[in-house]
PDB file of C-alpha atoms in Angstrom:
ATOM      1  CA  UNK A   1     -71.396  32.515-105.307  1.00 40.00           C
ATOM      2  CA  UNK A   2     -72.450  32.555-101.744  1.00 42.00           C
ATOM      3  CA  UNK A   3     -70.080  31.240 -99.196  1.00 44.00           C
ATOM      4  CA  UNK A   4     -68.427  28.797-101.567  1.00 46.00           C
ATOM      5  CA  UNK A   5     -71.751  27.264-102.861  1.00 62.00           C
ATOM      6  CA  UNK A   6     -72.852  27.186-106.465  1.00 78.00           C
ATOM      7  CA  UNK A   7     -74.921  30.096-107.214  1.00 89.00           C
ATOM      8  CA  UNK A   8     -78.333  29.297-108.540  1.00 93.00           C
ATOM      9  CA  UNK A   9     -78.101  31.874-111.355  1.00 95.00           C
ATOM     10  CA  UNK A  10     -75.254  31.852-113.646  1.00 94.00           C
ATOM     11  CA  UNK A  11     -75.683  34.579-116.240  1.00 95.00           C
ATOM     12  CA  UNK A  12     -72.889  36.926-114.928  1.00 93.00           C
ATOM     13  CA  UNK A  13     -71.112  37.791-111.940  1.00 93.00           C
ATOM     14  CA  UNK A  14     -71.350  41.487-112.705  1.00 92.00           C
ATOM     15  CA  UNK A  15     -73.508  43.521-110.311  1.00 96.00           C
ATOM     16  CA  UNK A  16     -74.457  46.956-112.113  1.00 97.00           C
ATOM     17  CA  UNK A  17     -77.178  49.191-110.997  1.00 98.00           C
ATOM     18  CA  UNK A  18     -80.217  48.223-112.998  1.00 98.00           C
ATOM     19  CA  UNK A  19     -83.213  50.225-113.837  1.00 98.00           C
ATOM     20  CA  UNK A  20     -86.185  50.651-116.082  1.00 97.00           C
ATOM     21  CA  UNK A  21     -84.577  50.419-119.641  1.00 98.00           C
ATOM     22  CA  UNK A  22     -81.495  48.474-118.620  1.00 98.00           C
ATOM     23  CA  UNK A  23     -80.732  45.214-120.508  1.00 98.00           C
ATOM     24  CA  UNK A  24     -78.269  42.394-120.820  1.00 98.00           C
ATOM     25  CA  UNK A  25     -77.082  39.571-118.971  1.00 98.00           C
ATOM     26  CA  UNK A  26     -76.971  41.294-115.435  1.00 98.00           C
ATOM     27  CA  UNK A  27     -80.768  41.688-116.011  1.00 98.00           C
ATOM     28  CA  UNK A  28     -81.120  38.168-116.698  1.00 98.00           C
ATOM     29  CA  UNK A  29     -79.316  37.387-113.489  1.00 97.00           C
ATOM     30  CA  UNK A  30     -81.714  39.703-111.646  1.00 98.00           C
ATOM     31  CA  UNK A  31     -84.600  38.196-113.173  1.00 98.00           C
ATOM     32  CA  UNK A  32     -83.435  34.748-112.316  1.00 97.00           C
ATOM     33  CA  UNK A  33     -82.878  35.818-108.725  1.00 97.00           C
ATOM     34  CA  UNK A  34     -86.307  37.316-108.488  1.00 97.00           C
ATOM     35  CA  UNK A  35     -87.985  34.149-109.824  1.00 96.00           C
ATOM     36  CA  UNK A  36     -86.032  32.133-106.969  1.00 95.00           C
ATOM     37  CA  UNK A  37     -86.822  34.619-104.259  1.00 95.00           C
ATOM     38  CA  UNK A  38     -90.604  35.464-104.663  1.00 95.00           C
ATOM     39  CA  UNK A  39     -93.348  32.981-104.772  1.00 92.00           C
ATOM     40  CA  UNK A  40     -95.628  32.929-107.870  1.00 87.00           C
ATOM     41  CA  UNK A  41     -92.862  34.450-110.078  1.00 75.00           C
ATOM     42  CA  UNK A  42     -92.157  33.237-113.443  1.00 89.00           C
ATOM     43  CA  UNK A  43     -90.499  36.287-115.119  1.00 94.00           C
ATOM     44  CA  UNK A  44     -89.075  35.687-118.621  1.00 95.00           C
ATOM     45  CA  UNK A  45     -85.479  35.851-118.521  1.00 97.00           C
ATOM     46  CA  UNK A  46     -85.231  38.127-121.493  1.00 98.00           C
ATOM     47  CA  UNK A  47     -82.752  40.557-120.214  1.00 98.00           C
ATOM     48  CA  UNK A  48     -84.993  43.467-120.595  1.00 98.00           C
ATOM     49  CA  UNK A  49     -85.824  45.545-117.587  1.00 98.00           C
ATOM     50  CA  UNK A  50     -89.393  46.516-118.299  1.00 97.00           C
ATOM     51  CA  UNK A  51     -92.470  47.120-116.221  1.00 97.00           C
ATOM     52  CA  UNK A  52     -92.998  43.482-115.136  1.00 96.00           C
ATOM     53  CA  UNK A  53     -89.300  43.103-113.934  1.00 97.00           C
ATOM     54  CA  UNK A  54     -89.599  46.581-112.330  1.00 98.00           C
ATOM     55  CA  UNK A  55     -92.842  45.477-110.299  1.00 97.00           C
ATOM     56  CA  UNK A  56     -91.162  42.321-109.342  1.00 97.00           C
ATOM     57  CA  UNK A  57     -88.083  44.210-107.848  1.00 98.00           C
ATOM     58  CA  UNK A  58     -90.560  46.578-105.887  1.00 98.00           C
ATOM     59  CA  UNK A  59     -92.296  43.609-104.515  1.00 97.00           C
ATOM     60  CA  UNK A  60     -89.125  41.996-103.553  1.00 97.00           C
ATOM     61  CA  UNK A  61     -87.686  45.063-102.059  1.00 98.00           C
ATOM     62  CA  UNK A  62     -90.892  45.712 -99.841  1.00 97.00           C
ATOM     63  CA  UNK A  63     -90.876  42.068 -98.562  1.00 96.00           C
ATOM     64  CA  UNK A  64     -87.212  42.207 -97.765  1.00 97.00           C
ATOM     65  CA  UNK A  65     -87.481  45.497 -95.971  1.00 97.00           C
ATOM     66  CA  UNK A  66     -85.275  47.447 -98.066  1.00 98.00           C
ATOM     67  CA  UNK A  67     -85.625  50.756 -99.861  1.00 96.00           C
ATOM     68  CA  UNK A  68     -88.346  50.157-102.517  1.00 98.00           C
ATOM     69  CA  UNK A  69     -87.457  52.276-105.671  1.00 98.00           C
ATOM     70  CA  UNK A  70     -87.694  49.744-108.323  1.00 98.00           C
ATOM     71  CA  UNK A  71     -83.851  49.998-108.840  1.00 98.00           C
ATOM     72  CA  UNK A  72     -81.511  47.140-108.427  1.00 98.00           C
ATOM     73  CA  UNK A  73     -78.390  48.640-106.710  1.00 98.00           C
ATOM     74  CA  UNK A  74     -75.789  47.343-104.241  1.00 97.00           C
ATOM     75  CA  UNK A  75     -78.256  46.471-101.522  1.00 97.00           C
ATOM     76  CA  UNK A  76     -80.940  44.953-103.687  1.00 98.00           C
ATOM     77  CA  UNK A  77     -78.239  42.723-105.194  1.00 98.00           C
ATOM     78  CA  UNK A  78     -76.952  41.692-101.870  1.00 97.00           C
ATOM     79  CA  UNK A  79     -80.600  40.482-100.683  1.00 97.00           C
ATOM     80  CA  UNK A  80     -81.338  39.039-104.081  1.00 97.00           C
ATOM     81  CA  UNK A  81     -78.130  36.764-103.885  1.00 96.00           C
ATOM     82  CA  UNK A  82     -79.187  35.773-100.353  1.00 95.00           C
ATOM     83  CA  UNK A  83     -82.853  35.010-100.939  1.00 95.00           C
ATOM     84  CA  UNK A  84     -82.309  33.473-104.365  1.00 95.00           C
ATOM     85  CA  UNK A  85     -79.693  30.968-102.928  1.00 94.00           C
ATOM     86  CA  UNK A  86     -81.741  30.133 -99.787  1.00 93.00           C
ATOM     87  CA  UNK A  87     -84.291  27.454 -99.461  1.00 90.00           C
ATOM     88  CA  UNK A  88     -87.010  29.735 -98.728  1.00 90.00           C
ATOM     89  CA  UNK A  89     -88.578  32.805-100.585  1.00 90.00           C
ATOM     90  CA  UNK A  90     -88.743  36.395 -99.241  1.00 90.00           C
ATOM     91  CA  UNK A  91     -92.542  36.347 -99.876  1.00 90.00           C
TER      92      UNK A  91
END
């Protein structure tokens, strides 16, 4: 949740570090956030952190001006929550 508002994605409130090979509801949450943060994105919310999700993560990180390593860690989660719940896209 952000500032008392309803979160645009509601798969989980967990924010574990995600990388290639990760799976589960947290990956679905990240995929949902990526879809809401990037223009032209329609990631399958399959809960599998494969090459397509990794490339979307890298694109998001570059656009957001944060470390682009393809890993969804604390900083990336923070930026994803912000952008997914904003009325604009990061790029």
